[in-house]
Short mmCIF file of C-alpha atoms in Angstrom, two decimals:
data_model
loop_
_atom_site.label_atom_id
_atom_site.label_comp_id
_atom_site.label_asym_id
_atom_site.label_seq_id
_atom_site.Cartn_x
_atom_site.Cartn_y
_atom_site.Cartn_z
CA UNK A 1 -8.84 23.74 9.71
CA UNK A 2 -6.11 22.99 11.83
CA UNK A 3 -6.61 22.58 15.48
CA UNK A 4 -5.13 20.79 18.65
CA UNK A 5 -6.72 17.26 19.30
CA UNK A 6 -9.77 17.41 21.14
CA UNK A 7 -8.70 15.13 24.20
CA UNK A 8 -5.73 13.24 25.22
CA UNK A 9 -7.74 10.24 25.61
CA UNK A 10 -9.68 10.61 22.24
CA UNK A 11 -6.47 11.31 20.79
CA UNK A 12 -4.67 8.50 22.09
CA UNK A 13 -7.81 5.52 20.91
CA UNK A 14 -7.73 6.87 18.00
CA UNK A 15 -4.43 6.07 17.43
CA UNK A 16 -4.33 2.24 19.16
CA UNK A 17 -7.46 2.16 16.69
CA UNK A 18 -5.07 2.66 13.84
CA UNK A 19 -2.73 0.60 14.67
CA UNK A 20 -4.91 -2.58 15.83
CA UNK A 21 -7.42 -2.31 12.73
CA UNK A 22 -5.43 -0.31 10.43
CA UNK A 23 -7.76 0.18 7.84
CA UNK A 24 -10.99 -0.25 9.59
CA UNK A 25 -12.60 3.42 9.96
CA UNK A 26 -12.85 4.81 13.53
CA UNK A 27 -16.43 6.24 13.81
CA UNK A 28 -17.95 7.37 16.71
CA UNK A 29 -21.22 5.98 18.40
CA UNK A 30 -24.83 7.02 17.26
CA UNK A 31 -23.79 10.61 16.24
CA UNK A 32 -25.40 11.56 13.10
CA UNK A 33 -21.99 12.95 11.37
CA UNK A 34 -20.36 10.05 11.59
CA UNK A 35 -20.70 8.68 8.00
CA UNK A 36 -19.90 12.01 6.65
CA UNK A 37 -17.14 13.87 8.65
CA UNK A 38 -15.65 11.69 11.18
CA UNK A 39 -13.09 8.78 9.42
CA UNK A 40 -9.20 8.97 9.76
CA UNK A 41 -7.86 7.52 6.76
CA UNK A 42 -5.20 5.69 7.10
CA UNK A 43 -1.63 6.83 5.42
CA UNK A 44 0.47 4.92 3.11
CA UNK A 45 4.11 5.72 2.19
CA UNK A 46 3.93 5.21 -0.93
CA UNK A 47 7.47 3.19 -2.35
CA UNK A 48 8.65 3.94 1.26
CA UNK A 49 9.06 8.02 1.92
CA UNK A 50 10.88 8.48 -1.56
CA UNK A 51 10.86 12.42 -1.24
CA UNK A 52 13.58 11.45 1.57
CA UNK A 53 15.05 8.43 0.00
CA UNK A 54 15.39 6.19 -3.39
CA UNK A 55 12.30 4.49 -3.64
CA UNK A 56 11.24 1.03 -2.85
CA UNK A 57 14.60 0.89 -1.17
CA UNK A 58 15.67 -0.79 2.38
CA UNK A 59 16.44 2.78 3.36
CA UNK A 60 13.28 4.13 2.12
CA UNK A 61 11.07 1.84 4.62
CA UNK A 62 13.60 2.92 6.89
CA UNK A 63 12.78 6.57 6.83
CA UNK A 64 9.04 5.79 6.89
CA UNK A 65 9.41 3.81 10.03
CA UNK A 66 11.85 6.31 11.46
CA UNK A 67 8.64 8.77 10.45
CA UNK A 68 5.97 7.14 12.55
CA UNK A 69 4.66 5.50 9.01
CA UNK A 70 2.99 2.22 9.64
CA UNK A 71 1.87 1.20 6.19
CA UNK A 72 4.52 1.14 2.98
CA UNK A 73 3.78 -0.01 -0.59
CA UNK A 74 5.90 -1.63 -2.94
CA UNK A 75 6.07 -3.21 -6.24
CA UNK A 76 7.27 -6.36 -7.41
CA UNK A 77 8.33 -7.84 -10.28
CA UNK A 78 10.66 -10.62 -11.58
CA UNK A 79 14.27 -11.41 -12.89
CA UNK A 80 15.41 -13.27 -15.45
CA UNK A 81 16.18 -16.20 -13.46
CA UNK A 82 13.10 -16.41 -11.68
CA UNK A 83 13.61 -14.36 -8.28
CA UNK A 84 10.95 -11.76 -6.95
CA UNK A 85 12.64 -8.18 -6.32
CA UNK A 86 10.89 -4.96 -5.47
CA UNK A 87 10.79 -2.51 -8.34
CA UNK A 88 8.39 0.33 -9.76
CA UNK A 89 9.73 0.61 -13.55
CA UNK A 90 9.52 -2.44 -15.67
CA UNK A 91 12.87 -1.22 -16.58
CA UNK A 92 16.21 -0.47 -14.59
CA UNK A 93 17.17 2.90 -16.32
CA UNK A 94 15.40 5.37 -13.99
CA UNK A 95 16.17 4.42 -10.50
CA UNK A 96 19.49 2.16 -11.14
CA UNK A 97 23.51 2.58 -12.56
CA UNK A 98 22.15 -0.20 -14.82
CA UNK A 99 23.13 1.90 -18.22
CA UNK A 100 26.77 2.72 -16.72
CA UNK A 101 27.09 -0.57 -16.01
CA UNK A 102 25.57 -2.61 -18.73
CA UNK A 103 25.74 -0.11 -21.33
CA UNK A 104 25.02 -2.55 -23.92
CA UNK A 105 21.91 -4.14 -22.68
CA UNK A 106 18.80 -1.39 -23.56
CA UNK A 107 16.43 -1.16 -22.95
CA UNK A 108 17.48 -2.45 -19.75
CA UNK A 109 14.14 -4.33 -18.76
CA UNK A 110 13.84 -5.93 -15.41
CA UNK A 111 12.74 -9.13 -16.79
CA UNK A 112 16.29 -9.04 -18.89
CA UNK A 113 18.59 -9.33 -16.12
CA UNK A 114 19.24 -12.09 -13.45
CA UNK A 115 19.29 -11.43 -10.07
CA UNK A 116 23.12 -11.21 -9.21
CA UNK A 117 23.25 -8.86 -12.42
CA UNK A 118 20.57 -6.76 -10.34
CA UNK A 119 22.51 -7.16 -7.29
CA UNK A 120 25.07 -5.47 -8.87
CA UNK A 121 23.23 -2.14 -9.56
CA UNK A 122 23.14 1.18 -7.04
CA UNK A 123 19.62 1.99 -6.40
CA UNK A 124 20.56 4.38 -4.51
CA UNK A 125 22.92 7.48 -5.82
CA UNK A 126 20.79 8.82 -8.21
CA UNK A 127 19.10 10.13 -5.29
CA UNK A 128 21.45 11.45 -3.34
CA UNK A 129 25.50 10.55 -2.61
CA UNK A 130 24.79 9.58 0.72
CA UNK A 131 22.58 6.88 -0.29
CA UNK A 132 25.25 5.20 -2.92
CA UNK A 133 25.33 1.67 -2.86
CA UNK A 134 21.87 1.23 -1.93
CA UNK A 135 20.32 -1.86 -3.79
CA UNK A 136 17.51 -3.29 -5.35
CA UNK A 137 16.02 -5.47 -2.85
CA UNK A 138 14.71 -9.01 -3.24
CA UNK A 139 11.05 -9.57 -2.35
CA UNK A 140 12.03 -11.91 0.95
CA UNK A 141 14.44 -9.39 1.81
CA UNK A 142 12.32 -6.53 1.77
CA UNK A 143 9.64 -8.43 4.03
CA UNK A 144 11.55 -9.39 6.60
CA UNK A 145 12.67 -5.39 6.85
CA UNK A 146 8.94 -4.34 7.02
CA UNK A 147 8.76 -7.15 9.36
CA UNK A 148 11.70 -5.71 11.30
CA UNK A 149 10.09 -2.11 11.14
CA UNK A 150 7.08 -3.26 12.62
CA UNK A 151 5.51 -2.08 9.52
CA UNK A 152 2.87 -3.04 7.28
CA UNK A 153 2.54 -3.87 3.62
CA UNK A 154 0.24 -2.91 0.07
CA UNK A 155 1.80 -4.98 -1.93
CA UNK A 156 1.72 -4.46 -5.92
CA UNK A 157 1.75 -7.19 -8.57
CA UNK A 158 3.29 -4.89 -11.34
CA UNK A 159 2.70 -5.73 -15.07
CA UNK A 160 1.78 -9.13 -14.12
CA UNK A 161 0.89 -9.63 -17.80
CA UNK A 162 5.19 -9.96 -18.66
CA UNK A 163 5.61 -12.52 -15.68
CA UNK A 164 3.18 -15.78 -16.10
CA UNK A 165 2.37 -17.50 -12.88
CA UNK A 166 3.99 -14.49 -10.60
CA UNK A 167 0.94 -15.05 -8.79
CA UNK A 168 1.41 -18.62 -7.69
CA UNK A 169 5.00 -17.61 -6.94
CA UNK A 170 4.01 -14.59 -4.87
CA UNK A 171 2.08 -16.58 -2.33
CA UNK A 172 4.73 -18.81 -2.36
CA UNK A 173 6.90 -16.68 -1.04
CA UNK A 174 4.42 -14.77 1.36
CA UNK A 175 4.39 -18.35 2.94
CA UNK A 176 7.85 -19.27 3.12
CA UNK A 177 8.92 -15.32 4.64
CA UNK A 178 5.85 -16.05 7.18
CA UNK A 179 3.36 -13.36 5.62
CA UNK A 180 0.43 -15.75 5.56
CA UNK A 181 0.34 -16.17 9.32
CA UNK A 182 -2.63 -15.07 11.38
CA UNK A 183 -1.33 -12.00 12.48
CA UNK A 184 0.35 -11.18 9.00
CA UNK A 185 -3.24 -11.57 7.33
CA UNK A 186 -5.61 -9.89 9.98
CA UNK A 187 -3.79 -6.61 9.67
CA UNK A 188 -0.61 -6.27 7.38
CA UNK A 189 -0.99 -7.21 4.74
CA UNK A 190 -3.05 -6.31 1.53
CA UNK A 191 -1.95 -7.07 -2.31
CA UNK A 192 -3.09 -5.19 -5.23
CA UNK A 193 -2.52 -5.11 -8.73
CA UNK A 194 -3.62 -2.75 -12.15
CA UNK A 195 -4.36 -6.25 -13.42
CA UNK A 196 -8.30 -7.41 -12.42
CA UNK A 197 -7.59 -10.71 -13.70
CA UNK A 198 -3.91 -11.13 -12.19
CA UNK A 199 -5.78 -9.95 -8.58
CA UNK A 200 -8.34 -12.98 -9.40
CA UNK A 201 -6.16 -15.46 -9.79
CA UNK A 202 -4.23 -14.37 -6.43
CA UNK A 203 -7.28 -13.98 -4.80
CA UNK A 204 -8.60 -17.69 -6.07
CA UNK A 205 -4.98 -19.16 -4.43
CA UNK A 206 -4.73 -16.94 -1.25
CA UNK A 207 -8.56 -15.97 -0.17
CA UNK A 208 -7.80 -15.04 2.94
CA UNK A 209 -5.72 -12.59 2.14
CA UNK A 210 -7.09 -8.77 1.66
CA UNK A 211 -6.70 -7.98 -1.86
CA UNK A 212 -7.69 -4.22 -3.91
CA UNK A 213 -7.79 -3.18 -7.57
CA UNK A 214 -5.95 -0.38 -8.63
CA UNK A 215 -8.62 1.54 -10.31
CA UNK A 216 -12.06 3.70 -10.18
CA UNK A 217 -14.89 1.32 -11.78
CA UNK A 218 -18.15 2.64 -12.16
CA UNK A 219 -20.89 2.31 -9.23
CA UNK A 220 -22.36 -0.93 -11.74
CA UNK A 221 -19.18 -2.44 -12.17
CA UNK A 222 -18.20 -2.34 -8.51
CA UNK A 223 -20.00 -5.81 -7.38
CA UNK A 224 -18.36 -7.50 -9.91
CA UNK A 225 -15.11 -6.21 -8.65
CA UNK A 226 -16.05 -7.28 -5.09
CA UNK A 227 -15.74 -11.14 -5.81
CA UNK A 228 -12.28 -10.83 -5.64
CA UNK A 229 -11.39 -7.42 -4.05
CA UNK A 230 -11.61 -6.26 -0.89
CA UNK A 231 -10.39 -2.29 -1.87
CA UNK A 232 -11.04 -0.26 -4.86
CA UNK A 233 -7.85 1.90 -4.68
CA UNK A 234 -8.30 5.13 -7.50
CA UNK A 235 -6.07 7.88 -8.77
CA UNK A 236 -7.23 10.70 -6.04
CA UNK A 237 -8.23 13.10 -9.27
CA UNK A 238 -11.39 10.25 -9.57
CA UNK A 239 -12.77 10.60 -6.10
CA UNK A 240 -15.73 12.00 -5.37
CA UNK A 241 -18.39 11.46 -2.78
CA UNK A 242 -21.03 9.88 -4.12
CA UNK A 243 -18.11 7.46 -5.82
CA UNK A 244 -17.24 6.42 -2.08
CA UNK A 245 -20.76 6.33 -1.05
CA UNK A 246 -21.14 3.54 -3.73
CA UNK A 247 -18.22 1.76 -2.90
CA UNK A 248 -19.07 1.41 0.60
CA UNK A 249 -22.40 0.09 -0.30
CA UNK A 250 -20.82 -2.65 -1.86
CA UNK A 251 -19.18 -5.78 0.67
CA UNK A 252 -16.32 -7.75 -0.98
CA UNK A 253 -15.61 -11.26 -0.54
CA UNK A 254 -14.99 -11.02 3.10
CA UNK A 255 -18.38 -9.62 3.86
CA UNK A 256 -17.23 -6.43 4.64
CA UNK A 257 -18.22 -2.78 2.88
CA UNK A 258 -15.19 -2.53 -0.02
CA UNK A 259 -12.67 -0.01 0.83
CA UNK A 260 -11.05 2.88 -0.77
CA UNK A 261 -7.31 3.78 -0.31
CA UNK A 262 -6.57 7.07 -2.67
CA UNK A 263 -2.88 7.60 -4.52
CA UNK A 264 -0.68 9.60 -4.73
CA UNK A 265 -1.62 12.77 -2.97
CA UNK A 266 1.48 14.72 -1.29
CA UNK A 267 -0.49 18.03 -0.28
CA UNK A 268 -2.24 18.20 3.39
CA UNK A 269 -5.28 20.10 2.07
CA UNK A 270 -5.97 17.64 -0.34
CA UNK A 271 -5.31 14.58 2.10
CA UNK A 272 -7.96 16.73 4.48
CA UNK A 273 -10.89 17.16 1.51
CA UNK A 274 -10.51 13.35 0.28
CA UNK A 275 -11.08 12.62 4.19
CA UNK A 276 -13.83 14.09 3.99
CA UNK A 277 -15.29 12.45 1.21
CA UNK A 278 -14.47 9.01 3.11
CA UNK A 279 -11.64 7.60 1.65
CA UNK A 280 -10.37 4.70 3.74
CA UNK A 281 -6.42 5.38 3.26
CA UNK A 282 -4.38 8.01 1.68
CA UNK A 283 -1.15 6.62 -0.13
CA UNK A 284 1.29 9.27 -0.27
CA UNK A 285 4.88 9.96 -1.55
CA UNK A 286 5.39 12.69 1.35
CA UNK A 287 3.20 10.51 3.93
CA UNK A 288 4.59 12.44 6.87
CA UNK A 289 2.74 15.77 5.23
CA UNK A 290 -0.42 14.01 4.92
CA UNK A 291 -0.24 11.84 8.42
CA UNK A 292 -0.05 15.61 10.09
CA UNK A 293 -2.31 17.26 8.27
CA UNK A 294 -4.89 14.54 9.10
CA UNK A 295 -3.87 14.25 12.19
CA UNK A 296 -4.77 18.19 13.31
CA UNK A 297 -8.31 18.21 11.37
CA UNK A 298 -10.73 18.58 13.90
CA UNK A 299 -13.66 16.84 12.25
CA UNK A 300 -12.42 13.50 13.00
CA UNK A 301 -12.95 13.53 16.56
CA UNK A 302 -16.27 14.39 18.66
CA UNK A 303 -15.40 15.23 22.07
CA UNK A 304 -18.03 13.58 24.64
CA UNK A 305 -18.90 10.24 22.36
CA UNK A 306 -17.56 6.73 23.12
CA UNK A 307 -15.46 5.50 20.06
CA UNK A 308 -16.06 1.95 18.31
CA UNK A 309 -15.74 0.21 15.29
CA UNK A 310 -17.58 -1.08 12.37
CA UNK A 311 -18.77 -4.74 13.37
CA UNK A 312 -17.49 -7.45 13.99
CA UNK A 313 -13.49 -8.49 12.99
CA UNK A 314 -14.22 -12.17 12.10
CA UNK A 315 -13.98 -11.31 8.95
CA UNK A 316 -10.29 -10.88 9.25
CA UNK A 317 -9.87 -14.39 10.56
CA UNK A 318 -6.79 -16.26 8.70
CA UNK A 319 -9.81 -18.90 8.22
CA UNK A 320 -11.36 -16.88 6.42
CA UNK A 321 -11.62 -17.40 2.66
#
C-alpha cells in the first residue's frame, strides 16, 4: 500500500527520530498496533549504493549520501603488511585490475598483497569507465569519508579467522580515526562479524560499542548470543515473525531488547512485508528503493497519537560497557 504521509508533522518526527536514534524503533503511545504494524526500519546501503557505483568504494558512500542514505556497511580486512582496507572478497579478482596487473600472483588474495601493491589497483572500472581509477580504500580513510558524509557505519570483521588479532587492531584504529567518541558510539557506529567468537573478543575489548552477529540462531540459542551482541542481523529469506518476536524478547549486553537488521533485500515489497514482521533495519544494495518504499507505507504512522521511544537511552552512554 502506497500512500502520502499521514501529516507533515508526523512525517517530519519520524524522520528527526531516525536520525537521532537511528536504530531505536519509533512506536507510537498506548495504541494497541504498535508492536505489530507501526516500526520504520531503518535502511542500510549495503557496500555503499553499489547498483550506482563499485562497491565499498569512496564514491560508493558518496552516492549513498548524495541519496539521503544515512547508514553504509563495509567490510574490512587486512594486507600483507599489516594495514586495514575495506574489501568484500577475500580476494582482489572480482572488484580490482589486480589480474592485469599482477598477472602472476593468483589467486590474488587480499592478505597476499601489501598495501601500496593495493594502492595500485582500480576498484573502480569494472563498474563503469567513468569510475576508473577509483581505489581500494584504507580503513582510516574510509572513516573519515563517512565522517565527512555525515554518515553512519555497520562495520564487518570479514573472515576474521585469516587475520589473528584484527580485532585488537580494529579498535585501535576506531580510536585513533575518533570512532570511539561519545557521539561516534551512541549512534554510528555498530560492528559485526559472521565470526561469533571474533565478535566476542571485540566485544570483550570495546564493550561499549554496539556489536551484531551475522546470522539467524534459534529462539534457545539467542541469550547466549546476547552476552556479546547487541543485533542478530539474518539473511532476509530466515525472517519470520515469531523469529523477531523472540529476538526482541531477548536484551543484549546493554540491557536493551536485541535487534534485527535484515540483508540484502533490493525489492520495496519485500522491504514493506519484513517491516511488518519488525525487523529493526533493512540493509540493502538498492537502499534508495527500499528507503521509498518504506517511506510511503501507511502502517507506520497513526495520525492523532503522540510519538515516543522505547525507554530510556542510557544505555547508549560511551560509559557504558
Amino acid at each position: 500500500m502506497r500512500v502520502r504521509p499521514v501529516s507533515a508533522v508526523t512525517g517530519a518526527l519520524l524522520g528527526l527520530a531516525a536520525l537521532v536514534f537511528p536504530l531505536l524503533p519509533v512506536l507510537p503511545v498506548q495504541h494497541a498496533r504498535a508492536a505489530e504494524q507501526t516500526r520504520l526500519p531503518v535502511t542500510i546501503g549495503h557496500r555503499g549504493v553499489p547498483v550506482r557505483a563499485p562497491e565499498n568504494t569512496l564514491a560508493s558512500i558518496d552516492k549513498a549520501a548524495a541519496l539521503g542514505i544515512r547508514w553504509v556497511e563495509n567490510d574490512v580486512q587486512r594486507t600483507k603488511d599489516g594495514a586495514l582496507v575495506v574489501v568484500h572478497d577475500t580476494t582482489l579478482e572480482r572488484t580490482t585490475d589486480v589480474k592485469r596487473r599482477f598477472p602472476g600472483r593468483a589467486p590474488w588474495k587480499v592478505a597476499d598483497f601489501t598495501l601500496t601493491e593495493i594502492e595500485k589497483l582500480d576498484a573502480g572500472r569494472w563498474f563503469g569507465r567513468r569510475f576508473t581509477g577509483e581505489r581500494v580504500p584504507t580503513l582510516r580513510r574510509y572513516l573519515q569519508r563517512v565522517d565527512h558524509n555525515h554518515q553512519r557505519l555497520l562495520l564487518e570483521i570479514k573472515a576474521p579467522d585469516l587475520y589473528p588479532g584484527i580485532e585488537r587492531q580494529l579498535a585501535a584504529e576506531l580510536r585513533r580515526s575518533g570512532w570511539l567518541d561519545a557521539a561516534h558510539v551512541r549512534d554510528s557506529l555498530v560492528v559485526q562479524s559472521f565470526d561469533a567468537r571474533s565478535l566476542r573478543t571485540f566485544h570483550g575489548l570495546r564493550p561499549e560499542v554496539r556489536t551484531g552477529f551475522l546470522g539467524a540462531p534459534g529462539a534457545r540459542q539467542l541469550r547466549a548470543y546476547a552476552a556479546f551482541a547487541d543485533q542478530i542481523n539474518p539473511s532476509q529469506r530466515r525472517v519470520t515473525t515469531a523469529w523477531v518476536r523472540a529476538v526482541h524478547a531477548v536484551k543484549g549486553p546493554h540491557g536493551r531488547p536485541l535487534e534485527v537488521s535484515a540483508w540484502t533485500v533490493d525489492d520495496g515489497d519485500r522491504a514493506v512485508a519484513l517491516a511488518r514482521m519488525g525487523v529493526d533495519a533493512i540493509i540493502s544494495n538498492a537502499p534508495q528503493v527500499v528507503e521509498a518504499a518504506l517511506t510511503d507505507e501507511e502502517d507506520y504512522a497513526t495520525p492523532g497519537l503522540p510519538l515516543s521511544f522505547l525507554g530510556p537511552l542510557d544505555f547508549l552512554s560511551a560509559s557504558q560497557p
